[in-house]
PDB file of C-alpha atoms in Angstrom:
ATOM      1  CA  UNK A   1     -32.684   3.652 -52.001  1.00 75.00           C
ATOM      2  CA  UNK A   2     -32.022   7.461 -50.926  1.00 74.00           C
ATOM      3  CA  UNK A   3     -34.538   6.619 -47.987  1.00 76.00           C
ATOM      4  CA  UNK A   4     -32.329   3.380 -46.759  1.00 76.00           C
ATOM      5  CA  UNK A   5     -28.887   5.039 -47.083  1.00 76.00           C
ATOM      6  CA  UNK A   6     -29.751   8.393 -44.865  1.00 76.00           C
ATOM      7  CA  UNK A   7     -31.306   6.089 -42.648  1.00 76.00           C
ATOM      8  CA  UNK A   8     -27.887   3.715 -42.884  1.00 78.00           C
ATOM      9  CA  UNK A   9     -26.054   7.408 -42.115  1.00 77.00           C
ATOM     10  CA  UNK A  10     -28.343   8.159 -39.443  1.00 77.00           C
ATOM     11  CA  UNK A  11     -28.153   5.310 -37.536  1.00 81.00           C
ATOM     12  CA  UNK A  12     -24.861   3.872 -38.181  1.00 84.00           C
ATOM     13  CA  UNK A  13     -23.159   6.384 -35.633  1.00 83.00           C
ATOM     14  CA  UNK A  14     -25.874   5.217 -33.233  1.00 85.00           C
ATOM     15  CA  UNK A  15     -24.814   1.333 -33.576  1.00 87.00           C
ATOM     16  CA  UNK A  16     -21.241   1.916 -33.191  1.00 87.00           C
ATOM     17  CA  UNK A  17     -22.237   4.554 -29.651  1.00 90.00           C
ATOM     18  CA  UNK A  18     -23.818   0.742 -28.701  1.00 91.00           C
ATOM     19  CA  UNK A  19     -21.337  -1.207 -29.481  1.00 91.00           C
ATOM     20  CA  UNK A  20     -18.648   1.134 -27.969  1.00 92.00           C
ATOM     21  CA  UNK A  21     -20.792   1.277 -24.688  1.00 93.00           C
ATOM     22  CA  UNK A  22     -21.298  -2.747 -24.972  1.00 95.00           C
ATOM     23  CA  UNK A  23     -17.604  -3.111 -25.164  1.00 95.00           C
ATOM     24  CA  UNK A  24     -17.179  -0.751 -22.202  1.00 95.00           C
ATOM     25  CA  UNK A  25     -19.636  -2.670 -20.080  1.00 95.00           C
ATOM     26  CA  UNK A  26     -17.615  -6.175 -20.543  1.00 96.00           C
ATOM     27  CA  UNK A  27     -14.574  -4.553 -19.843  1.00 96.00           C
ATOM     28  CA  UNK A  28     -15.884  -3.789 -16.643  1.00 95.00           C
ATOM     29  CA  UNK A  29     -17.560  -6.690 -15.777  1.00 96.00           C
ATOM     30  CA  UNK A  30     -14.389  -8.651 -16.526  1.00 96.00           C
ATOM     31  CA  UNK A  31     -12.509  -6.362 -14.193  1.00 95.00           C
ATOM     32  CA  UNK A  32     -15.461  -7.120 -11.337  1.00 96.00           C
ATOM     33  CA  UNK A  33     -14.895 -10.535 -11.887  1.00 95.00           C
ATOM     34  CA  UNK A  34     -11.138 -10.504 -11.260  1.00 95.00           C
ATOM     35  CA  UNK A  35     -11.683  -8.444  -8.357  1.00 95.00           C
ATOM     36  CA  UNK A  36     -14.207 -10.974  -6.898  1.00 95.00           C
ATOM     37  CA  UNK A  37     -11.773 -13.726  -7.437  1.00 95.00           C
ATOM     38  CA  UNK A  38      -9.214 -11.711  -5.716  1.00 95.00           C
ATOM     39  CA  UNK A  39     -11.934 -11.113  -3.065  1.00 94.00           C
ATOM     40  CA  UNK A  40     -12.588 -14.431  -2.345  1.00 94.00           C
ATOM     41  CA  UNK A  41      -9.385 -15.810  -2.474  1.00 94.00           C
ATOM     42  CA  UNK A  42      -8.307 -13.134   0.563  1.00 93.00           C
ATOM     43  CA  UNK A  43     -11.458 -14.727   2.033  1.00 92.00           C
ATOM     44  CA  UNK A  44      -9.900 -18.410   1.816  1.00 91.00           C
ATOM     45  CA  UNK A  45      -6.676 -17.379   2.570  1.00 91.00           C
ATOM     46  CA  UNK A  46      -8.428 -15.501   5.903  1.00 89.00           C
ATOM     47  CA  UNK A  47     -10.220 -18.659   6.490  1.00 88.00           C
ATOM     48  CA  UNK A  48      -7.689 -20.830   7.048  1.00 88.00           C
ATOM     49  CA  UNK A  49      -5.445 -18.199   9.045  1.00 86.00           C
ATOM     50  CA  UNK A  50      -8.475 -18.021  11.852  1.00 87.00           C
ATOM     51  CA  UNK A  51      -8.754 -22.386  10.776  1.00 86.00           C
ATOM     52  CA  UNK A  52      -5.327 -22.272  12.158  1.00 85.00           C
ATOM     53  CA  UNK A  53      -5.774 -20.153  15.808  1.00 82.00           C
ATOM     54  CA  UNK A  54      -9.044 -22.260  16.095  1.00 83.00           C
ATOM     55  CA  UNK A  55      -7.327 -25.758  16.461  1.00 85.00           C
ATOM     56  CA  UNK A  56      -4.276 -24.204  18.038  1.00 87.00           C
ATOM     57  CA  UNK A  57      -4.252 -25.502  21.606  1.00 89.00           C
ATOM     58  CA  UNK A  58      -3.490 -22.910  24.452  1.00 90.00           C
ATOM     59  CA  UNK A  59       0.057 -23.618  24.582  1.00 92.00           C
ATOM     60  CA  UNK A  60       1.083 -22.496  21.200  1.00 89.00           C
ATOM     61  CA  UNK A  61      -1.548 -19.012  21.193  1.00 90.00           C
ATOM     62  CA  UNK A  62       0.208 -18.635  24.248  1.00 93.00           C
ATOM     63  CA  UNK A  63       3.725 -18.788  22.149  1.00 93.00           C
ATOM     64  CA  UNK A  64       2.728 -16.946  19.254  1.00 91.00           C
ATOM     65  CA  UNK A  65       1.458 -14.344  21.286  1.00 93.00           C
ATOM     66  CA  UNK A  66       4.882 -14.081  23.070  1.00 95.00           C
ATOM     67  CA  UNK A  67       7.047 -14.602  20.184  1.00 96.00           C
ATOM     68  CA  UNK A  68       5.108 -11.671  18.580  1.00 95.00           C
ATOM     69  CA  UNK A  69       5.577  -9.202  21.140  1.00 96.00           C
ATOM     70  CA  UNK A  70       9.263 -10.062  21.313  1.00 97.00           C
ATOM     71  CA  UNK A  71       9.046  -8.993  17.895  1.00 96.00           C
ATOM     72  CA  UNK A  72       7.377  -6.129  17.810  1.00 96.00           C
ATOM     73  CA  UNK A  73       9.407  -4.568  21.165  1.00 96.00           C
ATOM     74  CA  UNK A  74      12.397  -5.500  19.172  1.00 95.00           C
ATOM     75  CA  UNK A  75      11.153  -3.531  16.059  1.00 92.00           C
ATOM     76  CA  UNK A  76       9.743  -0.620  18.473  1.00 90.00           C
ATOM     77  CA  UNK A  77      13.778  -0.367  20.664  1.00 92.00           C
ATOM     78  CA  UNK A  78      15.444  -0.917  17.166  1.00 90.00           C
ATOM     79  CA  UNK A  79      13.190   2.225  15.595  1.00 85.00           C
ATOM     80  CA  UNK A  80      14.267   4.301  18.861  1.00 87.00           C
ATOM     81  CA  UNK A  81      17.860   3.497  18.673  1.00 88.00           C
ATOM     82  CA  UNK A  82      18.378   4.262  14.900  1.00 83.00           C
ATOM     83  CA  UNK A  83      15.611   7.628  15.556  1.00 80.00           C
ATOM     84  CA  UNK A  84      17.641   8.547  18.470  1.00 82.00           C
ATOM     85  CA  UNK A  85      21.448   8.460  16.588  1.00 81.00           C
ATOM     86  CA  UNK A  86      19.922  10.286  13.718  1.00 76.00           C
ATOM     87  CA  UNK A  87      19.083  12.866  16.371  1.00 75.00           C
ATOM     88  CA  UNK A  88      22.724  13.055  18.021  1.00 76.00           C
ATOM     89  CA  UNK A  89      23.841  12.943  14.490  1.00 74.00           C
ATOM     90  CA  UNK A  90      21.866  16.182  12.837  1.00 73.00           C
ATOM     91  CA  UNK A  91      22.245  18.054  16.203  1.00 67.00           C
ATOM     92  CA  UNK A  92      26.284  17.679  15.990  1.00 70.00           C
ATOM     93  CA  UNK A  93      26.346  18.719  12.463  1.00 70.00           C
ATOM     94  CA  UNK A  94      24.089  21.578  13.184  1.00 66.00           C
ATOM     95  CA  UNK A  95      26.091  22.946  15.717  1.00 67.00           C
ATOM     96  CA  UNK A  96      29.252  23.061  13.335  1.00 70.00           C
ATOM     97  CA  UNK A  97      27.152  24.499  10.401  1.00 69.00           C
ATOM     98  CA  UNK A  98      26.982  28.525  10.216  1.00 67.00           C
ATOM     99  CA  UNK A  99      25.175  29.398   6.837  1.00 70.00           C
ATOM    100  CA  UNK A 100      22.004  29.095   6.516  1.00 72.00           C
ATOM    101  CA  UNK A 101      21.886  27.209   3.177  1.00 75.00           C
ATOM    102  CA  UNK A 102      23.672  24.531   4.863  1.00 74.00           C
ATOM    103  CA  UNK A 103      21.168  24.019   7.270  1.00 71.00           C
ATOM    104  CA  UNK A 104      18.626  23.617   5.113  1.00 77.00           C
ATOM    105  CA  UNK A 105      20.675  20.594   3.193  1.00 76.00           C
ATOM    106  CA  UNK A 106      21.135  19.182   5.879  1.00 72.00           C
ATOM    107  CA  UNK A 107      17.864  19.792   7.428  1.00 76.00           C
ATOM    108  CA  UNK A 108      16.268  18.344   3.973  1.00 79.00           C
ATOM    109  CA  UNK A 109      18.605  15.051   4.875  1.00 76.00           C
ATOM    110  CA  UNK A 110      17.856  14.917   8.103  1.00 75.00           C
ATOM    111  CA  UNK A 111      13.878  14.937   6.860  1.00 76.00           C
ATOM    112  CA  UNK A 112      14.391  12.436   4.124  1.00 78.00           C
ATOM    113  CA  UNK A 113      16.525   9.840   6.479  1.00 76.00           C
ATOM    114  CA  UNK A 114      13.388  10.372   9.083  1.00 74.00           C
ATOM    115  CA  UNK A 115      11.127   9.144   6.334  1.00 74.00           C
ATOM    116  CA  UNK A 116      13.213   6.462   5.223  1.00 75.00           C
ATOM    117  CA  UNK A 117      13.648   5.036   8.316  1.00 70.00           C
ATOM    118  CA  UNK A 118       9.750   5.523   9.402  1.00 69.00           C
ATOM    119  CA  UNK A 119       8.957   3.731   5.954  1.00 70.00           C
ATOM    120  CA  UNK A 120      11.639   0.555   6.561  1.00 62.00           C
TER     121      UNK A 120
END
């Protein structure tokens, strides 16, 4: 009776390391699953995308091509027209600012209205 409970004490924290480790190890293996499902529906999705330019006929690849440079010069002249105001803009102010904490405020804007814009 002494024998079984030490042995019950010994080897109890063993069986719940196990378990614990078990538990651990589906966890993970459910994640991997959800990631391969994720996986392969990217893969469909891809599929059908180069499906899609496959059966296109030369006329509309010809098209899309155009319509998507349009819209990426658009983006690009857009970018340099709002880059190029926030320029005039922070230069003006600069010139009318004489303390040096002022310029740094406004050279902290200036930074954080270049990042916002880079990131829209």
């Amino acid at each position: 009776m002494l024998a079984y409970a030490a042995a019950k004490w010994r080897y109890s924290s063993v069986v719940d390391q196990v378990n614990a480790t078990c538990e651990a190890l589906r966890e993970r293996l459910n994640l991997k699953t959800e990631q391969t499902e994720s996986y392969k529906e990217r893969a469909l999705k891809y599929d059908e995308k180069a499906l899609e330019v496959v059966d296109s006929t030369e006329i509309a690849l010809k098209e899309k091509s155009l319509t998507f440079v349009k819209d990426l010069r658009d983006f690009t002249e857009r970018y340099k027209r709002e880059d190029e105001a926030l320029h005039r803009n922070e230069w003006k102010e600069m010139g009318q600012i004489s303390s040096g904490e002022e310029k740094s405020d406004l050279r902290r804007n200036f930074v954080n209205e270049s990042l916002r814009l880079s990131n829209s």
